[in-house]
Short mmCIF file of N, CA and C in Angstrom, two decimals:
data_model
loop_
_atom_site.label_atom_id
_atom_site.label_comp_id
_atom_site.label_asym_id
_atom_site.label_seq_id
_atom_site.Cartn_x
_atom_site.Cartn_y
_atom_site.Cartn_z
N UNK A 13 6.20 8.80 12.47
CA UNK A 13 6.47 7.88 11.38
C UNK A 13 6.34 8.60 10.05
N UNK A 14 6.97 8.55 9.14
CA UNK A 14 7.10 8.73 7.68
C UNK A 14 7.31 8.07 6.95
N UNK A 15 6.65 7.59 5.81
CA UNK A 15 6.47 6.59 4.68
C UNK A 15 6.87 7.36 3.63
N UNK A 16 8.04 6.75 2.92
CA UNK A 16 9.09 7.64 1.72
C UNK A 16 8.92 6.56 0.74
N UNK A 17 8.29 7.45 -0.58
CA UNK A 17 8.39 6.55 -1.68
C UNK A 17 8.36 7.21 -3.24
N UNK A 18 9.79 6.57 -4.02
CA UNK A 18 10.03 7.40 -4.68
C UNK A 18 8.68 7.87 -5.88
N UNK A 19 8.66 8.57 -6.74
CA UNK A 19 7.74 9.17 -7.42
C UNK A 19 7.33 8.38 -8.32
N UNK A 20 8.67 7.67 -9.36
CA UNK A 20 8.04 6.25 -10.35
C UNK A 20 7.49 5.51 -9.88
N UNK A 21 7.92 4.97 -8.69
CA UNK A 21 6.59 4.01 -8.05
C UNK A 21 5.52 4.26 -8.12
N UNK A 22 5.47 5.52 -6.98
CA UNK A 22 4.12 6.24 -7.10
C UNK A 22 3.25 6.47 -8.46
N UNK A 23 4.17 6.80 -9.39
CA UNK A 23 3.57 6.57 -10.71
C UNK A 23 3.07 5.20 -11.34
N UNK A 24 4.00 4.16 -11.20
CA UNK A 24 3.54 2.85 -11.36
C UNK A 24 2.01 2.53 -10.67
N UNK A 25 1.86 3.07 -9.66
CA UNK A 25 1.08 2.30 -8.72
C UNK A 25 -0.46 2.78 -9.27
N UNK A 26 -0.56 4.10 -9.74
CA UNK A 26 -1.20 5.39 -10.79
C UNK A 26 -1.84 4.40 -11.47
N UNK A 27 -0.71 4.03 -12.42
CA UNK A 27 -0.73 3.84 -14.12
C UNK A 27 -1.79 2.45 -13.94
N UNK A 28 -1.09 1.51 -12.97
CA UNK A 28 -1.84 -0.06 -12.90
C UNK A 28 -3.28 0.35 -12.55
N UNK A 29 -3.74 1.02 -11.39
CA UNK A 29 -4.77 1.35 -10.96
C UNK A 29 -5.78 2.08 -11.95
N UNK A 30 -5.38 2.82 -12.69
CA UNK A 30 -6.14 3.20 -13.72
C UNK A 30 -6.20 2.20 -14.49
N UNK A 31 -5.54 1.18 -14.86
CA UNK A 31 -5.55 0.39 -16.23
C UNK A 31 -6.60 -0.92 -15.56
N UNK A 32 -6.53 -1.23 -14.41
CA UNK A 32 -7.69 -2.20 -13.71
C UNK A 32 -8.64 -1.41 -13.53
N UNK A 33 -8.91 -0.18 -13.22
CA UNK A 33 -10.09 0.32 -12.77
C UNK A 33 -11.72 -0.44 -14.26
N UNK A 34 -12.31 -0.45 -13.45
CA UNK A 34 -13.15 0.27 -11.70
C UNK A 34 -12.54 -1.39 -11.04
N UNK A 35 -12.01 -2.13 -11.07
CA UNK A 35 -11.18 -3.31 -9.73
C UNK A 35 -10.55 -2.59 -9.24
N UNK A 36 -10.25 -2.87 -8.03
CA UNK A 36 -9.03 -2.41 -7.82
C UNK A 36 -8.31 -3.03 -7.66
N UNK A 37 -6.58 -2.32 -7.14
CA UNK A 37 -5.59 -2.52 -7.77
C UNK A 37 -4.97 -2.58 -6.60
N UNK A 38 -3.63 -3.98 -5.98
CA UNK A 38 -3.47 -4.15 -5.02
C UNK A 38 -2.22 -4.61 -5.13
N UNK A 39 -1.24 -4.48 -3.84
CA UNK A 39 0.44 -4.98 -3.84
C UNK A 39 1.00 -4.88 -2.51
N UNK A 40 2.17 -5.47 -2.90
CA UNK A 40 3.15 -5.25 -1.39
C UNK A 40 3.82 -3.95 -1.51
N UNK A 41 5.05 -4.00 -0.51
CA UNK A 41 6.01 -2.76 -0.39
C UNK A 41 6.67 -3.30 0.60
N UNK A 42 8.21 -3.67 -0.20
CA UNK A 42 9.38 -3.90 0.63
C UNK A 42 9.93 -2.24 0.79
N UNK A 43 10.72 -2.63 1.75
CA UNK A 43 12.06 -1.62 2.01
C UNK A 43 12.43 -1.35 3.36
N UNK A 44 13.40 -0.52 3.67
CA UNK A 44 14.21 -0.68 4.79
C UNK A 44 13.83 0.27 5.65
N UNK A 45 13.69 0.07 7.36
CA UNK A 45 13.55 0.94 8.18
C UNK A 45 14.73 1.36 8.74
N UNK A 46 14.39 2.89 9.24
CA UNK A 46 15.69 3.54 10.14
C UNK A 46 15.24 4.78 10.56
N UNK A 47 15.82 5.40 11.27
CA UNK A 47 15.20 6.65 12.20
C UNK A 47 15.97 7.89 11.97
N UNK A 48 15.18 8.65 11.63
CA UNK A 48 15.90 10.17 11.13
C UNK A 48 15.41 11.34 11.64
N UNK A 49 16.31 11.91 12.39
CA UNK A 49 16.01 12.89 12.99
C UNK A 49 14.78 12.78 14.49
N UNK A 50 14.90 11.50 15.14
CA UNK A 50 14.29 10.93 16.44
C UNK A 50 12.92 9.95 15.52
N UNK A 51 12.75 10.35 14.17
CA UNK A 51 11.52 9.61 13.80
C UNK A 51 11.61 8.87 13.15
N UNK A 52 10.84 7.27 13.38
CA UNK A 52 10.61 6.17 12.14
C UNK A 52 10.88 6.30 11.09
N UNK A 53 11.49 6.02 10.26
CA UNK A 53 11.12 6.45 8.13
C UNK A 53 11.23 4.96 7.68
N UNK A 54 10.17 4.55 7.00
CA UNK A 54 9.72 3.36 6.66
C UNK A 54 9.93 4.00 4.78
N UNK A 55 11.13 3.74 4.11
CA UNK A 55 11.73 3.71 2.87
C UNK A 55 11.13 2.76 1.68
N UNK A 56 10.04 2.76 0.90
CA UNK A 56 9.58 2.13 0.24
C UNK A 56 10.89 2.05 -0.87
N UNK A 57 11.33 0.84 -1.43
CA UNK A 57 12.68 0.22 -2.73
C UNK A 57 11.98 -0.44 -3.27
N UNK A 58 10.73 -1.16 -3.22
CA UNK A 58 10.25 -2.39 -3.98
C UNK A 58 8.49 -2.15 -3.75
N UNK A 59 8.10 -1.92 -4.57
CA UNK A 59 7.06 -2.14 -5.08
C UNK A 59 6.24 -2.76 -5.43
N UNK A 60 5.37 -3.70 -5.15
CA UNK A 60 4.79 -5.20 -6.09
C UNK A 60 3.56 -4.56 -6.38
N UNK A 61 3.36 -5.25 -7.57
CA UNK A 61 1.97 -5.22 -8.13
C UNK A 61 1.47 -6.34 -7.85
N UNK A 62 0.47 -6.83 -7.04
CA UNK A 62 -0.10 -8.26 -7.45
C UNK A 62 -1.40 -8.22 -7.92
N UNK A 63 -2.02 -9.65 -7.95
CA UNK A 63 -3.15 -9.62 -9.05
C UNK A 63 -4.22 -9.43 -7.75
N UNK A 64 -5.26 -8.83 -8.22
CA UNK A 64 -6.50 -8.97 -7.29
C UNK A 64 -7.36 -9.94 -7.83
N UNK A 65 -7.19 -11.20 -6.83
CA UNK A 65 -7.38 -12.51 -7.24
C UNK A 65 -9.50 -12.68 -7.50
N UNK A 66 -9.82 -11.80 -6.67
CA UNK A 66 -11.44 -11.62 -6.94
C UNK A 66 -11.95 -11.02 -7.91
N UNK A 67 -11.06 -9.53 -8.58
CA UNK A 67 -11.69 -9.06 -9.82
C UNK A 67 -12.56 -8.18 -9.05
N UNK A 68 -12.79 -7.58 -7.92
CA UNK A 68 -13.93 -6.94 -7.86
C UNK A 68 -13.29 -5.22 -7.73
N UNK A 69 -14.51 -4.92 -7.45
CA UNK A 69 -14.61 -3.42 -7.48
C UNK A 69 -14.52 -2.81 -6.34
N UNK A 70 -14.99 -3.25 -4.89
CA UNK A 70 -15.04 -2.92 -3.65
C UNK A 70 -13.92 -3.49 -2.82
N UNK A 71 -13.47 -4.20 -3.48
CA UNK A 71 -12.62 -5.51 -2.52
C UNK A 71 -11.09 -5.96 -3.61
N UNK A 72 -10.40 -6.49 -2.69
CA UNK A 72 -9.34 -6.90 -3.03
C UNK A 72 -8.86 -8.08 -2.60
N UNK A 73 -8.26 -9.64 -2.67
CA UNK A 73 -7.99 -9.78 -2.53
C UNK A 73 -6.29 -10.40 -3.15
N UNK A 74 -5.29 -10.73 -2.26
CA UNK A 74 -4.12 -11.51 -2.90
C UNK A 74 -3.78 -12.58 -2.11
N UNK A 75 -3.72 -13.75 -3.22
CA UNK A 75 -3.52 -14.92 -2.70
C UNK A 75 -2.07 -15.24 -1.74
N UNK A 76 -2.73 -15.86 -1.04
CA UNK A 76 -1.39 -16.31 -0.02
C UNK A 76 0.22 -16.73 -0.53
N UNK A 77 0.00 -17.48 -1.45
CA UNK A 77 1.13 -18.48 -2.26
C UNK A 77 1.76 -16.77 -3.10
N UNK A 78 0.86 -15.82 -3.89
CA UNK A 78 1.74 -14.78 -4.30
C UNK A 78 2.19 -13.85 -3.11
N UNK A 79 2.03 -13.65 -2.15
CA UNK A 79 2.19 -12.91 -0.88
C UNK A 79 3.61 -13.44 -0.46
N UNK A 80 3.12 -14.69 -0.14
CA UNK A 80 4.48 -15.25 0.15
C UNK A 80 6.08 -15.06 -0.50
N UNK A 81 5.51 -15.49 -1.94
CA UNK A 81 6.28 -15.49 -3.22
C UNK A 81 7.46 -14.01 -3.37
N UNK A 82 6.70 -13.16 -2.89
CA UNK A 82 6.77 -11.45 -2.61
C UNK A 82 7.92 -11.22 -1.28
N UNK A 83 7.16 -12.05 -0.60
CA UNK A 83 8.01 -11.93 0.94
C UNK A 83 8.97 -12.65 0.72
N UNK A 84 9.44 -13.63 0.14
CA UNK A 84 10.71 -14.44 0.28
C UNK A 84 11.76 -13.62 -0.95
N UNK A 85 11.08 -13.28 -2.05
CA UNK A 85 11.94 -12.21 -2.64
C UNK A 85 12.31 -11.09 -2.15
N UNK A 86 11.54 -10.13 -1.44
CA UNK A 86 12.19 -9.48 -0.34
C UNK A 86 13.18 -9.51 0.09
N UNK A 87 13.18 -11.04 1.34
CA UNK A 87 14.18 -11.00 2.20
C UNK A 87 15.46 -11.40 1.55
N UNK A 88 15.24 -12.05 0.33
CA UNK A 88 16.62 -12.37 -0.75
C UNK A 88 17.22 -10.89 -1.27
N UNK A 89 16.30 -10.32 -1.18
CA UNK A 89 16.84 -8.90 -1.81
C UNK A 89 17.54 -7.53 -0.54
N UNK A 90 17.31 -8.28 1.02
CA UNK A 90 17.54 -7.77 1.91
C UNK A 90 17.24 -6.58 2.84
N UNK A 91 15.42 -6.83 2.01
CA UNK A 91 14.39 -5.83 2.34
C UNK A 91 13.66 -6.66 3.34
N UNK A 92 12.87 -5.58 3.55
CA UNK A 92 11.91 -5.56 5.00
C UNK A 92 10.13 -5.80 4.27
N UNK A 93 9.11 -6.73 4.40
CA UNK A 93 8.05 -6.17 3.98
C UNK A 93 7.15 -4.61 5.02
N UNK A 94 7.39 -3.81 4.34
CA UNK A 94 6.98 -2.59 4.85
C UNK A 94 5.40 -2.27 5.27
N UNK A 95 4.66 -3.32 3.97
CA UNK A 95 3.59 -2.71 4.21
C UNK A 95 2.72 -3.01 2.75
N UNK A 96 1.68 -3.00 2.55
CA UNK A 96 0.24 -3.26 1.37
C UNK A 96 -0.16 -1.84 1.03
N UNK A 97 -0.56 -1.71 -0.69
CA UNK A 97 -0.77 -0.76 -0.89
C UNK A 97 -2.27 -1.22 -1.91
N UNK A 98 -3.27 -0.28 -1.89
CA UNK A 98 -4.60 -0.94 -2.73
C UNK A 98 -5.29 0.13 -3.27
N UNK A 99 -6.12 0.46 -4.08
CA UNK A 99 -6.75 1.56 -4.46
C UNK A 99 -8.20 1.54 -4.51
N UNK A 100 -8.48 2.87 -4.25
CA UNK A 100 -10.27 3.06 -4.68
C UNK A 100 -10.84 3.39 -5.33
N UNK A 101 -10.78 2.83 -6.25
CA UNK A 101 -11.10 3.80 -7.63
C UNK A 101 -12.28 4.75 -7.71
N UNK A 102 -13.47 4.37 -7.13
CA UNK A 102 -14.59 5.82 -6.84
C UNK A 102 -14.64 6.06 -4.97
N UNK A 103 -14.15 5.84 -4.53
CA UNK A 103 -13.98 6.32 -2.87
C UNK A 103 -12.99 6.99 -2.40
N UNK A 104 -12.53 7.58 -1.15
CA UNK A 104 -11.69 8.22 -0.65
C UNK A 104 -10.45 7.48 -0.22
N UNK A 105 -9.41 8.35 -0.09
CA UNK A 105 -8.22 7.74 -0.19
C UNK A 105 -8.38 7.82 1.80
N UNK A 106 -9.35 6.83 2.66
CA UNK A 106 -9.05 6.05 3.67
C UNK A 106 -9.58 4.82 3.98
N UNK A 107 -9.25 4.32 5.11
CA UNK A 107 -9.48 2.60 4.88
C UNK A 107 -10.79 2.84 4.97
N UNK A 108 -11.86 1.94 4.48
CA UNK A 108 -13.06 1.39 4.41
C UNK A 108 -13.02 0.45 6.00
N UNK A 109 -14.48 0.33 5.93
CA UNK A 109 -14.67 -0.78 7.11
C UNK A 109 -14.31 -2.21 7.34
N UNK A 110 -13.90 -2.68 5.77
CA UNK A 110 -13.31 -4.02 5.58
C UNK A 110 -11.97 -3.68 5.84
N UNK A 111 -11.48 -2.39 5.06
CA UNK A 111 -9.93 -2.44 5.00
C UNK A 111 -9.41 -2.65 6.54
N UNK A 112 -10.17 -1.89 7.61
CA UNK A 112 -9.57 -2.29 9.12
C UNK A 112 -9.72 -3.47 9.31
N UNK A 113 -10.92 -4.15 8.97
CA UNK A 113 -10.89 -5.18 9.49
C UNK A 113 -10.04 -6.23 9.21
N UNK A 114 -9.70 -5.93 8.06
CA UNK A 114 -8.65 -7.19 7.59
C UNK A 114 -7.08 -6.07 7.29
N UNK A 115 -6.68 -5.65 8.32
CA UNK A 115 -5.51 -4.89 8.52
C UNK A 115 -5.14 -5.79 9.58
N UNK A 116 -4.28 -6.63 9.42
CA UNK A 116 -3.91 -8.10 10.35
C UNK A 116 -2.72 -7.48 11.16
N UNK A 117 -1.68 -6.93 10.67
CA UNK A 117 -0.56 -6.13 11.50
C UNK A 117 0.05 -5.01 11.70
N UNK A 118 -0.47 -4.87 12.81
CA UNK A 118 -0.13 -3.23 13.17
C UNK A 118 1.27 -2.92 12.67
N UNK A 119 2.07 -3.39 12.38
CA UNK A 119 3.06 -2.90 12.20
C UNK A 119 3.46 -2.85 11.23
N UNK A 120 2.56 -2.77 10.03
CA UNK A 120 2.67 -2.21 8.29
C UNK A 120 1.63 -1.03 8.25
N UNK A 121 2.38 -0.87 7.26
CA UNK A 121 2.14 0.78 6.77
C UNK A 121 0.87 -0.09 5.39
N UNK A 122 -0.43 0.85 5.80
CA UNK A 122 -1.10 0.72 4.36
C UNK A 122 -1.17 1.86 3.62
N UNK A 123 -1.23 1.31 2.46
CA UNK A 123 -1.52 2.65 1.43
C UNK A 123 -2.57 2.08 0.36
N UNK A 124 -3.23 3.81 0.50
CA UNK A 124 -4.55 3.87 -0.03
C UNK A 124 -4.50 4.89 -1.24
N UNK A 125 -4.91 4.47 -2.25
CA UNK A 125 -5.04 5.56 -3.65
C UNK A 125 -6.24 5.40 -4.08
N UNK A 126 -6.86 6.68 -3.67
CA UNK A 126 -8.04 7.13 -4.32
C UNK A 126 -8.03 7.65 -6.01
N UNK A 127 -8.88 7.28 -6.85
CA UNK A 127 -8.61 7.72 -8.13
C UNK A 127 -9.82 8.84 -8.46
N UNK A 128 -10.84 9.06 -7.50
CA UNK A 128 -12.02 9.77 -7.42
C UNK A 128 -11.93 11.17 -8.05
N UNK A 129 -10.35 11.67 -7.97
CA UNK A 129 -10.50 12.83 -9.02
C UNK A 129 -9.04 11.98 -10.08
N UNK A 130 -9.82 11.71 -11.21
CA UNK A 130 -8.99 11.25 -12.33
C UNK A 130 -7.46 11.72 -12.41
N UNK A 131 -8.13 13.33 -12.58
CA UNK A 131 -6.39 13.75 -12.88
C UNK A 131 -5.68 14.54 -11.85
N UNK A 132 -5.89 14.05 -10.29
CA UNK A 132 -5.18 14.18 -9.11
C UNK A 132 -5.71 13.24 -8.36
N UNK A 133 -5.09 12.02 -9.03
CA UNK A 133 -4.78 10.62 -8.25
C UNK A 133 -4.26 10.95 -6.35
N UNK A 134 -5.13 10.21 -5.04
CA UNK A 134 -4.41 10.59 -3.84
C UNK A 134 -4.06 9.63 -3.30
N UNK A 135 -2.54 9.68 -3.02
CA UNK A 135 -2.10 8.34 -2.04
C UNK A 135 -1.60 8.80 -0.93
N UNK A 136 -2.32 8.03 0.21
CA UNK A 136 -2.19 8.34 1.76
C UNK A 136 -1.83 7.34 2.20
N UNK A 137 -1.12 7.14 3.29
CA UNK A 137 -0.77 5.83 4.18
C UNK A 137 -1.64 6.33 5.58
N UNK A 138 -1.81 4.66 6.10
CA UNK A 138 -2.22 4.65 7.56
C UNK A 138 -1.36 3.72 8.02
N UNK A 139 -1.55 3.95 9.33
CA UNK A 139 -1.51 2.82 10.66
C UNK A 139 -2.94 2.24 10.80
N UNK A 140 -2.81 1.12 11.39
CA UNK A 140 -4.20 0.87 11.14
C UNK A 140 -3.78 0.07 12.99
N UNK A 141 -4.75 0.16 14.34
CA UNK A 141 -4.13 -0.21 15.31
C UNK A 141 -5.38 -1.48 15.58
N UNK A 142 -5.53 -2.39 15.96
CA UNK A 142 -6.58 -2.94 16.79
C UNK A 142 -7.69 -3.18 15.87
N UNK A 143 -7.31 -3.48 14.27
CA UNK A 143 -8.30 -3.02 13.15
C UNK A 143 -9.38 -2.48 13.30
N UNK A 144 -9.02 -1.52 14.25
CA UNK A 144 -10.15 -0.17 14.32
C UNK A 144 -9.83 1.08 14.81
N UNK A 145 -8.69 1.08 14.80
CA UNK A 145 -7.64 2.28 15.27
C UNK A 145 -7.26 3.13 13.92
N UNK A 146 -7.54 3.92 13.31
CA UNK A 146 -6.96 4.80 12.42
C UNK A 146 -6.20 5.68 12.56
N UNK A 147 -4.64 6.09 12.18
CA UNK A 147 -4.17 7.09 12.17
C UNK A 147 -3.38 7.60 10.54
N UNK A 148 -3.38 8.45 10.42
CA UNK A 148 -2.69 9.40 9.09
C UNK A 148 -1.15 8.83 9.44
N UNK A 149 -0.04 8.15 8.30
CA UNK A 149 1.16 8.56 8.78
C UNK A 149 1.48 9.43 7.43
N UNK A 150 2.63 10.32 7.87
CA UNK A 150 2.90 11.54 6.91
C UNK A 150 3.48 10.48 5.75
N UNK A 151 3.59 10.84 4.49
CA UNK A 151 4.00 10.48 3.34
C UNK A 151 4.54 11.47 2.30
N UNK A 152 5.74 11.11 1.96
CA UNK A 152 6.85 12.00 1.40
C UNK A 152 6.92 11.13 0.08
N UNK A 153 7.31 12.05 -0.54
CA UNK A 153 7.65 11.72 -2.06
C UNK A 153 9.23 11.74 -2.81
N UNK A 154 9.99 11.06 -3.02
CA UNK A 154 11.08 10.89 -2.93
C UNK A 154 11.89 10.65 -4.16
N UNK A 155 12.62 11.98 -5.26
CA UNK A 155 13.47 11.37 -6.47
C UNK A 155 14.30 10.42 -6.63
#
């Protein structure tokens, strides 16, 4: 599997996360799947920022009604929801013990941005299996 997402995003996703920190900073990710070269590529096109409805520092949450809101624009736009992306602003860029636990479907891609070194922001994706299954999927960066 490979998770492709272009660089402004990636920058967007930066810029918000620093500007909420120490909260963190949480969203969707539409876009389209297809297989290249025998392997998955899960194509991040859409980006959401949503609000982290708790305000906290360890935790994230987003309300159902904006989730939704997200997903039905999606499928109007003729995207796929791909997958949740959230940050840590003083921890490592992998899931925490909550983040598995509330990783509801195996079949999204999460992404994790550590901000722990200021000026080399890290964003990693997982699989998350059995919300206790961890695996690395590769992540490409895309003009």
């Amino acid at each position: 599997m490979i998770v492709k997402i272009k660089r402004e995003d990636y920058d967007r996703i930066v810029a918000h996360a620093k500007q909420v920190a120490p909260e963190e900073a949480c969203g969707l990710l539409g876009g389209v799947e297809y297989t290249e070269d025998g392997l998955l590529v899960r194509e991040i096109r859409d980006v959401r920022i949503l609000e982290n409805s708790e305000h906290a520092e360890e935790h994230f949450t987003m309300t159902p009604q904006e989730q939704l809101k997200v997903i039905k624009e999606f499928r109007t736009e003729g995207l796929t929801l791909l997958g949740s992306w959230h940050s840590h602003p003083v921890s490592p860029s992998r899931p925490s013990e909550e983040d598995k636990r509330l990783s509801f479907d195996s079949r999204l891609s999460y992404l994790i941005l550590s901000l722990m070194d200021e000026e080399h922001p890290k964003l990693r994706a997982f699989h998350v299996e059995d919300r206790s299954k961890v695996s690395v999927e590769a992540l490409e960066f895309i003009d």
